[in-house]
């Protein structure tokens, strides 16, 4: 090779974490360079014996000989040092996949007999089996015809020495591969791999522990010539990418030197350094080794340390601290991490992200975990924030931010206590806060919120109310603190409750104990009184000192909506329609909060008929089977019940067999009648406005459908000008089959709205919208058009339709023009006053009118696109996002309704819309579920799995398909649940199997969104257990036990995870008696609540 033709070598990074190129297999000149599959360990032993007694070949040393007189040429190829014939080529590189799979995995190895053909496979070119996929792994030989077409000969060449001022010794008889001076450590670790059989030990495979370092290349200076040619054939994209990264790093380094206080530049520089450290693995699936991750983390920590010395901006220091602690978790020990977290929270007391990461670290720490210590941390945080608020002025804008953090911390604390078994004190904390804030007597509420002594007086009065043990909010016959009177103390005493005394006796003591513990849990969901019997458990009674930390005063009356939102989240209910943004939305994305599956004994099964695992039934013979329940009335598209979307009247009132329902049929951890009574008291006090009142009716329809219409009428008597409640009442009548009654309610409300104020008249569009969807959901498009044609006419009556409800051509033109003008004017007016939600409703009626007035859906799609562009031009991003999501969800409902009731729409049209919607809202489960439903009708390719991969694992997006431009905002636990759900129900014919499902579970647990999700760990355990029961019967449950032990380490606070051992592993093939007793003792050491002694 001429020196002019030689391309410049790639620069060597300065960091020690750099990994060289892939190690080639050296071969004799002229050889095939292939690895024979027959070169087994026995052959190596025979070669070793043969060469152990050979003395003809002199050994060569790596040490330089200064007395040599031969000259060196760095341009020459590296050739074998021995010309002796070699019988076998031994693979000194090993199988790179062993690093990924942690063991020597095995694939099918076919013997090339019977003319090189294998049963069940077509011959490749008439010469036998084509193993192109195994050529890369070097595990088998190819047929002669295929082997002749492949260029497998690899040579090594010495990289040109950079112009460093060091010259080779002209008298040396060797080629120095490194400078003779400096970098001593690297020279000592350098190894040259020879192709000569004289040293059989050099041919052994590298250790798997060191494979990531040694299997990449024989030496850091040697260059793989075939890889270089590959890069040349590829246009040199990889060197260009590396050069771009180096150029960016140089620019950022200069930017940091010029402006050391620019924290954005520091963050970008550290992120770029991470990209450069991971560049060798950017085009392969090989994960980083522990040593590589630690080395990269140490480099990042040193950069963060320098940045924190220069950055002064509080936001910048917060971001740097959080990123630094993320890297420090790889290197630092637990004690050091804990000390640094204590320092950081003191520096950033008003940062929700810092407090959240602080709690995540301590709550997920398995070593030395106790419930009491974590409880103390949460309470201390509430007190620290209260002290910070006391030092602020009452008008300080940071008061609301600090109060929001306090509510978030209280939510995390109560969820921790409930999941650890202390359900009574968790529920009592919310009882106390709601009673204290919303049922406060006037003499305390009028005193103001900032007078500290007077606040203490209100707390003393509330303590007297609490200790009286009269019925509290959410309990039957509760009058509340507002109506509390000492004279009525005897009359207001609640009736005595006789508790359940669970017993555990049977052949399987652990299983019967688990059943008794579950019975005790079900009877302890609410706090007890001293007078209740039996009272053998002191935790059943909640004293005032147990809930005093929950009495948090909001800075203003407008901030108390966070209490209601947090209470709904605590009950694992969806958020209120107008209260699902900002900080509240993040609660439904938190792995420590979104654990409703933990309380549900029905978990999605591995069966492909949407069966769910309910529980185990102990049989008379001691065996255990799985009881499965199936709901055939629920369409598969709505089967995923962990929803994450914008709540509206569609999802609140529409039946679950027609559209997505916000309320599932699962039984949550909080009694439904307790929640219903609490919401009724809040609505009666005027809390939450019409939005919470509408939410109450939807929840009562779910809990008590026989009484909901009476409740709706009572609400309308108290709020006669609420068009939103009229619409909710009409939806209830329509859901119960009273379509004519629903239309009469709407007509009456629309006529009445003419006398209302402008602010109250805005909700009239809700009545028109629900009227149209009432007929569309039943496939009655002609009736829907007849009702819509009345909009904008005098007295909302149109006489242009015939007796069949159809419009003539002339009437169609008139109606189209009138609807377009009226609806466009309403949309523009709402945009002008900033009411984005109402503007989206008018825009929805615009594309519905185009859909009904035209024979094809293309007009509706064009109307949707034009209105979407108008809606997204708003300058407020928060309201704009919610309005856009609602608008897209409505159009998605139209596409689904048309496909199920009329002729199917082109799958490409639906796919295009859903792909764009998922790109805008990557974690919206309505769009994800509809995308899976659309592709399930046409099993052409696996687009569902592709879009899930691009949304959830976008950082590993390498497949250039139609979804390559999706850019999700962040990782989300709900999307991981959906990915597992789709993999389980895809089936083997669509490319899913148990290994694929396990991989999806493992990717979710390896992400930042779900490594400590107790619900996900429980689901993973039950999935593995069911697989082993299906294939092994009552045999070994090794995988389930492994997942169980990992779950206990990841979620040391979750009692529901511990109980899985007693419920499912206390049979033959599960855990031994000693192991189960060890789990029971561990629960006591970590202070988890146990109702019944074992």
XYZ file of C-alpha atoms in Angstrom, residues 411-1063:
653
model
C -48.635 11.897 49.025
C -45.370 9.958 48.893
C -45.436 9.440 52.661
C -48.980 8.094 52.773
C -48.325 5.772 49.843
C -45.221 4.452 51.599
C -47.192 3.784 54.778
C -50.047 2.086 52.940
C -47.770 -0.138 50.873
C -45.854 -1.067 54.034
C -49.118 -2.194 55.650
C -50.102 0.886 57.693
C -53.302 1.581 55.776
C -55.214 3.160 58.660
C -52.765 5.974 59.349
C -52.368 6.650 55.617
C -56.112 7.119 55.104
C -56.429 9.064 58.360
C -53.791 11.552 57.180
C -55.968 12.560 54.220
C -59.050 12.567 56.421
C -57.352 14.998 58.758
C -56.090 17.312 56.011
C -59.424 17.466 54.153
C -61.369 17.961 57.363
C -58.964 20.613 58.601
C -58.965 22.622 55.371
C -62.478 22.272 53.940
C -64.585 21.873 57.113
C -62.877 24.541 59.165
C -65.199 26.622 61.366
C -65.604 30.261 60.300
C -63.961 31.664 63.410
C -60.671 30.026 62.435
C -60.906 30.495 58.694
C -61.509 34.243 58.896
C -58.430 34.824 61.047
C -56.106 34.544 58.095
C -53.479 32.040 57.072
C -50.324 33.847 58.071
C -50.937 34.569 61.778
C -48.952 31.793 63.356
C -50.401 31.951 66.917
C -53.947 31.854 65.567
C -53.073 28.888 63.392
C -51.905 27.140 66.521
C -55.300 27.841 68.062
C -57.030 26.190 65.127
C -54.775 23.168 65.440
C -55.609 22.842 69.154
C -59.313 23.012 68.353
C -58.930 20.410 65.627
C -57.068 18.115 68.038
C -60.052 18.236 70.364
C -62.345 17.333 67.450
C -60.129 14.431 66.369
C -59.759 12.915 69.829
C -63.536 12.969 70.306
C -63.752 10.155 67.711
C -66.951 11.460 66.166
C -67.570 10.433 62.537
C -65.121 12.157 60.221
C -65.317 12.987 56.556
C -65.915 9.933 54.383
C -67.609 7.989 57.184
C -71.371 7.404 57.569
C -73.319 10.139 59.386
C -70.324 12.463 59.426
C -71.191 16.111 60.125
C -67.639 17.367 60.001
C -65.572 19.701 62.118
C -67.666 22.625 60.903
C -70.765 21.321 62.724
C -68.975 19.798 65.697
C -70.417 20.625 69.105
C -69.449 19.225 72.473
C -73.100 19.121 73.493
C -73.850 16.622 70.726
C -70.819 14.483 71.508
C -72.781 11.523 72.788
C -75.232 11.574 69.890
C -72.527 11.775 67.248
C -70.641 8.710 68.409
C -70.281 6.167 65.593
C -71.648 2.681 66.126
C -69.341 0.001 67.375
C -67.709 -2.042 64.657
C -67.012 -5.669 65.325
C -63.836 -6.594 63.580
C -62.945 -9.843 61.885
C -60.653 -12.242 63.710
C -58.775 -14.096 60.960
C -57.536 -17.590 61.623
C -54.960 -19.652 59.811
C -55.098 -23.391 60.115
C -54.512 -26.019 57.499
C -51.942 -28.263 55.941
C -50.046 -25.375 54.317
C -49.500 -23.008 57.221
C -47.833 -20.331 55.088
C -50.608 -20.247 52.511
C -53.349 -20.145 55.122
C -51.438 -17.437 56.995
C -51.291 -15.376 53.790
C -55.074 -15.751 53.393
C -55.616 -14.679 57.005
C -53.305 -11.699 56.515
C -55.245 -10.669 53.425
C -58.543 -10.892 55.317
C -57.103 -8.697 58.059
C -55.926 -6.201 55.452
C -59.379 -5.995 53.865
C -60.951 -5.285 57.265
C -58.370 -2.591 58.114
C -58.702 -0.179 55.214
C -60.129 2.542 57.461
C -59.017 3.698 60.925
C -60.835 2.245 63.923
C -62.009 3.741 67.221
C -61.109 2.799 70.739
C -64.616 1.448 71.260
C -64.375 -0.922 68.308
C -63.885 -4.627 68.997
C -61.599 -6.443 68.938
C -58.743 -3.987 69.320
C -55.762 -6.286 69.549
C -53.724 -4.216 67.088
C -52.551 -0.771 68.277
C -52.109 0.489 64.706
C -55.852 0.326 64.039
C -56.465 3.414 66.158
C -54.963 6.629 64.811
C -54.220 9.359 67.321
C -53.858 13.040 66.593
C -50.085 12.840 66.993
C -50.027 10.339 64.117
C -51.597 12.809 61.661
C -50.507 16.219 62.982
C -47.810 16.491 60.295
C -50.544 16.382 57.610
C -52.170 19.655 58.687
C -50.627 21.860 56.014
C -52.090 25.313 55.455
C -52.327 26.473 51.804
C -51.114 30.039 51.160
C -54.350 30.981 49.339
C -57.770 29.438 48.733
C -56.878 28.865 45.092
C -54.085 26.483 46.116
C -56.295 23.983 47.907
C -57.141 22.220 44.626
C -53.871 20.330 45.069
C -55.361 18.578 48.128
C -58.241 17.140 46.094
C -55.921 16.133 43.250
C -53.508 14.400 45.625
C -56.368 12.585 47.365
C -57.624 11.221 44.035
C -54.109 10.108 43.170
C -53.793 8.431 46.586
C -56.979 6.493 45.808
C -55.527 5.509 42.397
C -58.270 7.355 40.553
C -57.822 9.398 37.366
C -57.347 13.145 37.759
C -60.166 15.650 37.543
C -60.647 16.971 33.970
C -59.544 20.539 34.716
C -56.891 19.483 37.221
C -54.542 17.249 35.232
C -51.637 19.458 34.309
C -48.280 20.578 35.638
C -47.105 18.946 38.837
C -50.271 16.854 39.141
C -49.554 15.168 35.827
C -46.114 14.106 37.053
C -47.724 12.143 39.881
C -49.212 9.751 37.351
C -45.761 9.217 35.829
C -43.966 8.367 39.090
C -42.979 4.743 39.645
C -43.429 5.118 43.409
C -47.004 6.386 42.934
C -48.394 4.446 39.950
C -48.750 1.113 41.779
C -52.442 0.312 41.409
C -51.640 -3.140 40.008
C -50.074 -3.963 43.367
C -53.547 -4.069 44.937
C -55.224 -5.898 42.088
C -55.289 -9.673 42.307
C -56.130 -9.823 38.615
C -53.073 -9.271 36.455
C -52.823 -9.621 32.693
C -51.915 -13.200 31.911
C -49.544 -14.605 29.347
C -52.450 -16.198 27.507
C -53.317 -14.570 24.234
C -57.090 -14.514 24.820
C -56.823 -11.560 27.237
C -57.195 -13.770 30.298
C -56.075 -12.470 33.649
C -54.492 -14.344 36.539
C -56.787 -13.978 39.526
C -55.422 -16.064 42.363
C -54.441 -19.563 43.302
C -56.923 -22.126 44.549
C -55.443 -24.652 46.935
C -56.682 -28.053 45.878
C -57.321 -31.017 48.085
C -54.197 -32.757 46.856
C -52.046 -29.778 47.778
C -51.562 -28.663 44.201
C -52.087 -25.117 43.011
C -53.856 -23.908 39.885
C -54.517 -20.526 38.389
C -58.071 -19.244 38.218
C -58.647 -17.141 35.106
C -61.497 -14.820 34.272
C -62.392 -13.469 30.853
C -64.601 -10.484 29.954
C -65.685 -11.184 26.362
C -67.827 -8.034 26.214
C -64.802 -5.727 26.439
C -63.086 -5.129 23.081
C -59.380 -5.824 23.029
C -58.566 -2.249 22.085
C -59.885 -1.095 25.496
C -58.330 -3.917 27.526
C -55.345 -1.885 28.750
C -56.658 -0.271 31.924
C -53.589 1.739 33.019
C -54.667 4.750 31.028
C -52.667 7.907 30.481
C -54.604 10.493 28.507
C -56.565 13.710 28.885
C -59.767 13.209 30.871
C -62.987 14.540 29.334
C -66.688 13.735 29.294
C -65.921 11.087 26.667
C -63.807 9.015 29.015
C -65.928 9.775 32.085
C -69.392 8.757 30.825
C -68.979 6.715 27.636
C -69.552 2.961 28.201
C -66.359 0.926 28.301
C -67.421 -1.151 25.276
C -67.656 1.967 23.069
C -64.657 4.035 24.096
C -61.909 4.290 26.685
C -63.257 4.521 30.237
C -61.499 6.464 32.988
C -62.893 4.157 35.697
C -62.058 0.483 35.476
C -63.839 -2.328 37.267
C -60.959 -2.992 39.624
C -61.271 -2.665 43.390
C -58.758 -0.152 44.671
C -57.007 0.078 48.034
C -59.488 2.664 49.384
C -63.160 1.686 49.849
C -65.314 3.165 47.108
C -68.114 4.225 49.449
C -65.571 6.178 51.510
C -64.369 7.999 48.387
C -67.936 8.689 47.268
C -68.959 10.220 50.605
C -65.799 12.335 50.669
C -66.416 13.707 47.165
C -70.055 14.403 47.995
C -69.030 16.458 51.026
C -66.475 18.401 48.986
C -68.965 19.148 46.217
C -71.582 20.233 48.738
C -69.040 22.712 50.104
C -68.508 24.112 46.601
C -64.968 22.747 46.284
C -63.741 22.067 42.765
C -66.573 23.822 40.954
C -68.544 22.154 38.179
C -65.539 20.080 37.179
C -65.468 18.126 40.463
C -69.270 17.866 40.447
C -69.156 16.275 36.984
C -66.391 13.962 38.220
C -68.553 12.972 41.192
C -71.463 11.954 38.941
C -69.173 9.883 36.725
C -67.671 8.115 39.746
C -71.104 7.463 41.266
C -72.244 5.985 37.951
C -69.322 3.597 38.281
C -69.974 2.772 41.960
C -73.745 3.123 42.390
C -75.556 3.451 39.040
C -78.991 3.135 40.661
C -78.675 6.366 42.653
C -76.667 8.560 40.307
C -79.599 10.150 38.454
C -81.174 11.244 41.707
C -77.854 12.776 42.745
C -77.624 14.620 39.425
C -81.063 16.152 39.911
C -80.127 17.302 43.399
C -76.988 18.968 42.071
C -78.979 20.762 39.363
C -81.353 22.128 41.981
C -78.406 23.745 43.748
C -76.694 24.817 40.502
C -79.454 25.602 37.979
C -77.156 27.617 35.708
C -74.518 24.905 35.225
C -74.731 23.738 31.614
C -71.899 21.313 32.310
C -74.014 19.469 34.874
C -76.971 19.451 32.471
C -74.709 17.794 29.919
C -73.544 15.249 32.530
C -77.162 14.438 33.412
C -78.024 13.988 29.726
C -75.061 11.663 29.295
C -76.256 9.586 32.243
C -79.735 9.272 30.769
C -78.267 8.331 27.420
C -76.037 5.718 29.022
C -79.078 4.154 30.691
C -80.840 3.948 27.314
C -83.113 6.961 27.693
C -82.151 8.725 24.485
C -85.314 10.823 24.187
C -85.030 12.000 27.773
C -81.425 12.985 27.172
C -82.391 15.072 24.118
C -85.137 16.816 26.059
C -82.676 17.713 28.814
C -80.324 19.192 26.232
C -83.066 21.161 24.479
C -84.257 22.605 27.778
C -80.742 23.573 28.843
C -79.959 25.217 25.482
C -83.136 27.326 25.653
C -82.352 28.327 29.231
C -78.783 29.295 28.347
C -79.995 32.365 26.452
C -80.613 34.053 29.813
C -77.283 33.031 31.342
C -74.149 35.114 31.609
C -71.495 34.834 28.938
C -69.161 32.813 31.174
C -71.891 30.265 31.924
C -73.093 30.162 28.311
C -69.727 28.901 27.057
C -70.536 25.324 28.065
C -73.507 25.195 25.679
C -71.195 23.706 23.071
C -70.886 20.635 25.317
C -74.592 19.921 24.881
C -74.357 20.053 21.082
C -71.261 17.874 21.055
C -72.696 15.140 23.300
C -75.893 15.165 21.219
C -73.944 14.386 18.036
C -71.805 11.686 19.611
C -74.868 10.036 21.132
C -76.066 9.155 17.620
C -72.643 8.544 16.091
C -71.764 5.937 18.704
C -74.882 4.024 17.645
C -74.123 4.377 13.927
C -77.025 6.797 13.352
C -75.313 9.313 11.087
C -78.551 10.655 9.595
C -79.943 11.530 13.035
C -76.615 13.062 14.004
C -76.727 15.271 10.903
C -80.319 16.236 11.603
C -79.409 17.349 15.128
C -76.280 19.188 14.030
C -78.118 21.041 11.241
C -80.157 22.846 13.887
C -77.083 24.661 15.216
C -76.981 28.329 14.295
C -80.604 28.573 13.124
C -83.356 30.574 14.773
C -84.539 28.884 17.955
C -82.167 26.032 16.987
C -84.835 24.536 14.678
C -84.285 23.707 11.030
C -87.107 22.714 8.682
C -84.962 21.923 5.646
C -84.995 18.139 6.185
C -87.608 15.759 4.868
C -89.632 13.245 6.838
C -86.743 10.739 6.792
C -84.324 13.234 8.264
C -82.306 13.560 5.039
C -81.249 16.888 3.583
C -81.720 17.926 -0.004
C -78.798 19.168 -2.055
C -79.894 22.779 -1.715
C -80.410 22.355 2.025
C -77.023 20.685 2.371
C -75.295 23.706 0.862
C -77.196 26.057 3.124
C -76.518 24.020 6.239
C -72.859 23.653 5.383
C -72.420 27.383 4.969
C -74.344 28.223 8.157
C -72.486 25.654 10.261
C -69.106 26.736 8.975
C -69.757 30.385 9.737
C -71.305 29.814 13.172
C -68.760 27.276 14.386
C -65.777 29.207 13.036
C -67.003 32.345 14.767
C -67.397 30.482 18.038
C -63.923 28.945 17.705
C -62.280 32.302 16.985
C -64.073 33.962 19.880
C -62.863 31.323 22.328
C -59.336 31.676 21.004
C -59.507 35.422 21.509
C -60.476 35.104 25.179
C -57.936 32.294 25.804
C -60.428 29.454 26.380
C -58.522 26.780 24.467
C -60.645 23.839 25.612
C -63.857 25.423 24.316
C -62.090 26.406 21.096
C -61.152 22.759 20.590
C -64.821 21.783 21.040
C -65.925 24.185 18.290
C -63.147 22.876 16.046
C -64.346 19.338 16.753
C -67.864 20.185 15.584
C -66.344 21.656 12.424
C -64.742 18.397 11.329
C -67.827 16.460 12.483
C -70.007 18.632 10.258
C -67.707 18.042 7.287
C -67.797 14.323 8.045
C -71.587 14.200 8.141
C -72.171 16.454 5.119
C -69.772 14.572 2.819
C -69.766 11.007 1.638
C -66.056 10.412 2.383
C -63.862 11.021 5.395
C -61.285 12.959 3.391
C -63.171 16.204 4.026
C -63.175 15.499 7.759
C -59.446 14.818 7.678
C -58.778 18.062 5.819
C -60.956 19.989 8.277
C -59.107 18.380 11.183
C -55.717 19.381 9.769
C -56.728 22.995 9.156
C -58.302 23.414 12.589
C -55.325 21.760 14.285
C -53.037 24.304 12.715
C -55.204 27.114 14.064
C -55.339 25.643 17.568
C -51.594 25.106 17.820
C -50.809 28.729 17.043
C -51.639 29.761 20.592
C -48.736 31.217 22.550
C -49.542 29.465 25.843
C -47.929 26.016 25.577
C -49.684 24.480 28.597
C -53.269 25.162 27.554
C -52.317 24.533 23.965
C -51.038 21.025 24.726
C -54.190 19.980 26.576
C -56.466 21.385 23.878
C -54.450 19.672 21.150
C -54.568 16.338 22.974
C -58.341 16.557 23.419
C -58.785 17.534 19.785
C -56.689 14.606 18.574
C -58.484 12.175 20.875
C -61.837 13.268 19.438
C -60.691 12.702 15.865
C -59.275 9.319 16.862
C -62.688 8.436 18.245
C -64.293 9.427 14.938
C -61.917 7.167 13.001
C -62.621 4.239 15.331
C -66.382 4.790 15.292
C -66.510 5.019 11.500
C -64.409 1.866 11.105
C -66.544 -0.168 13.500
C -69.953 1.072 12.314
C -69.407 1.923 8.655
C -66.979 0.720 6.020
C -63.341 0.450 7.167
C -61.049 3.389 6.551
C -57.759 2.809 4.823
C -55.249 1.464 7.369
C -52.615 3.797 5.944
C -54.817 6.809 6.714
C -55.358 5.719 10.308
C -51.699 4.806 10.653
C -50.579 8.184 9.392
C -52.782 10.062 11.844
C -51.830 7.871 14.809
C -48.140 8.088 13.998
C -48.313 11.868 14.010
C -50.326 11.845 17.241
C -47.887 9.513 18.972
C -45.049 11.728 17.834
C -46.770 14.670 19.529
C -47.963 12.698 22.599
C -45.753 9.607 22.836
C -47.224 8.334 26.108
C -50.925 8.774 25.333
C -52.386 5.283 25.673
C -55.411 6.095 23.500
C -53.200 6.629 20.475
C -50.983 3.657 21.349
C -53.947 1.318 21.856
C -55.621 2.399 18.637
C -52.365 1.943 16.755
C -52.136 -1.624 18.049
C -55.769 -2.226 17.141
C -55.303 -0.859 13.622
C -52.271 -3.023 12.918
C -53.855 -6.120 14.447
C -56.326 -6.175 11.556
C -53.524 -6.481 8.991
C -50.687 -8.726 10.126
C -48.249 -7.532 7.498
C -45.319 -6.420 9.585
C -44.666 -5.626 13.218
C -45.308 -1.899 13.193
C -46.679 -1.956 16.748
C -43.478 -3.250 18.198
C -41.534 -0.792 16.077
C -43.408 2.226 17.337
C -43.172 1.002 20.929
C -39.449 0.567 20.509
C -39.061 4.040 19.060
C -41.164 5.601 21.823
C -39.871 3.722 24.855
C -36.343 2.929 23.723
C -35.727 5.862 21.405
C -32.085 6.096 22.469
C -31.511 2.782 20.715
C -33.447 3.694 17.613
C -31.506 2.187 14.745
C -34.199 0.831 12.459
C -35.007 3.295 9.746
C -38.703 2.746 9.392
C -41.734 4.970 9.209
C -41.543 5.855 12.902
C -37.918 6.928 12.994
C -38.763 10.592 13.614
C -40.573 10.014 16.901
C -38.990 12.025 19.681
C -40.553 11.317 23.079
C -40.181 13.919 25.765
C -39.131 11.569 28.552
C -39.329 8.028 29.817
C -42.725 7.042 31.156
C -43.768 4.108 33.306
C -47.182 3.776 31.652
C -45.599 3.280 28.253
C -43.489 0.444 29.643
C -46.650 -1.193 30.953
C -48.224 -0.824 27.528
C -45.165 -2.304 25.807
C -45.392 -5.389 28.033
C -49.133 -5.598 27.469
C -48.758 -5.604 23.690
C -45.937 -8.150 23.777
C -47.991 -10.516 25.910
C -51.043 -10.309 23.649
C -49.223 -10.277 20.329
C -48.769 -14.032 20.192
C -46.070 -16.228 18.658
C -47.466 -15.886 15.126
C -46.715 -12.169 15.232
C -43.181 -12.634 16.496
C -43.719 -12.606 20.252
C -42.633 -15.337 22.614
C -41.618 -15.720 26.210
C -38.092 -14.491 25.536
C -39.408 -11.351 23.864
C -41.737 -10.649 26.784
C -38.906 -11.205 29.262
C -36.771 -8.809 27.279
C -39.495 -6.164 27.460
C -39.778 -6.665 31.210
C -36.020 -6.370 31.626
C -35.795 -3.234 29.488
C -38.508 -1.623 31.588
C -36.724 -2.505 34.810
C -33.413 -1.254 33.409
C -34.888 2.116 32.467
C -35.021 5.176 34.659
C -38.826 5.104 34.811
C -39.555 1.723 36.411
C -36.619 0.019 38.221
C -38.439 0.313 41.569
C -42.030 -0.133 40.434
C -43.570 -2.643 42.829
C -46.500 -3.159 40.442
C -44.170 -4.025 37.573
C -42.161 -6.449 39.696
C -45.339 -8.206 40.806
C -46.499 -8.504 37.204
C -43.116 -9.904 36.164
C -43.215 -12.466 38.972
C -46.716 -13.681 38.112
C -45.802 -13.909 34.446
C -42.791 -16.139 35.133
C -44.776 -18.199 37.615
C -47.560 -18.860 35.163
C -45.117 -19.874 32.440
C -43.479 -22.385 34.754
C -46.829 -23.779 35.851
C -47.890 -24.224 32.243
C -44.742 -26.112 31.302
C -43.635 -27.719 34.563
C -46.886 -28.212 36.408
C -46.076 -28.194 40.107
C -42.367 -28.548 39.419
C -39.440 -26.215 39.843
C -40.111 -22.477 39.895
C -36.566 -21.253 39.543
C -37.242 -18.187 37.400
C -40.105 -17.030 39.579
C -37.888 -17.281 42.668
C -35.134 -15.309 40.977
C -37.553 -12.537 40.013
C -38.981 -12.558 43.527
C -35.599 -12.021 45.202
C -34.796 -9.203 42.778
C -38.170 -7.611 43.496
C -37.589 -7.653 47.252
C -34.223 -5.956 46.779
C -35.690 -3.302 44.464
C -38.826 -2.596 46.559
C -37.916 -3.128 50.229
C -40.983 -1.170 51.451
C -43.695 -3.017 49.476
C -45.427 -5.588 51.645
C -47.385 -6.839 48.652
C -44.123 -7.981 47.074
C -43.080 -9.921 50.182
C -46.461 -11.640 50.390
C -46.001 -13.167 46.928
C -43.722 -15.800 48.475
C -46.416 -16.980 50.898
C -49.212 -16.833 48.337
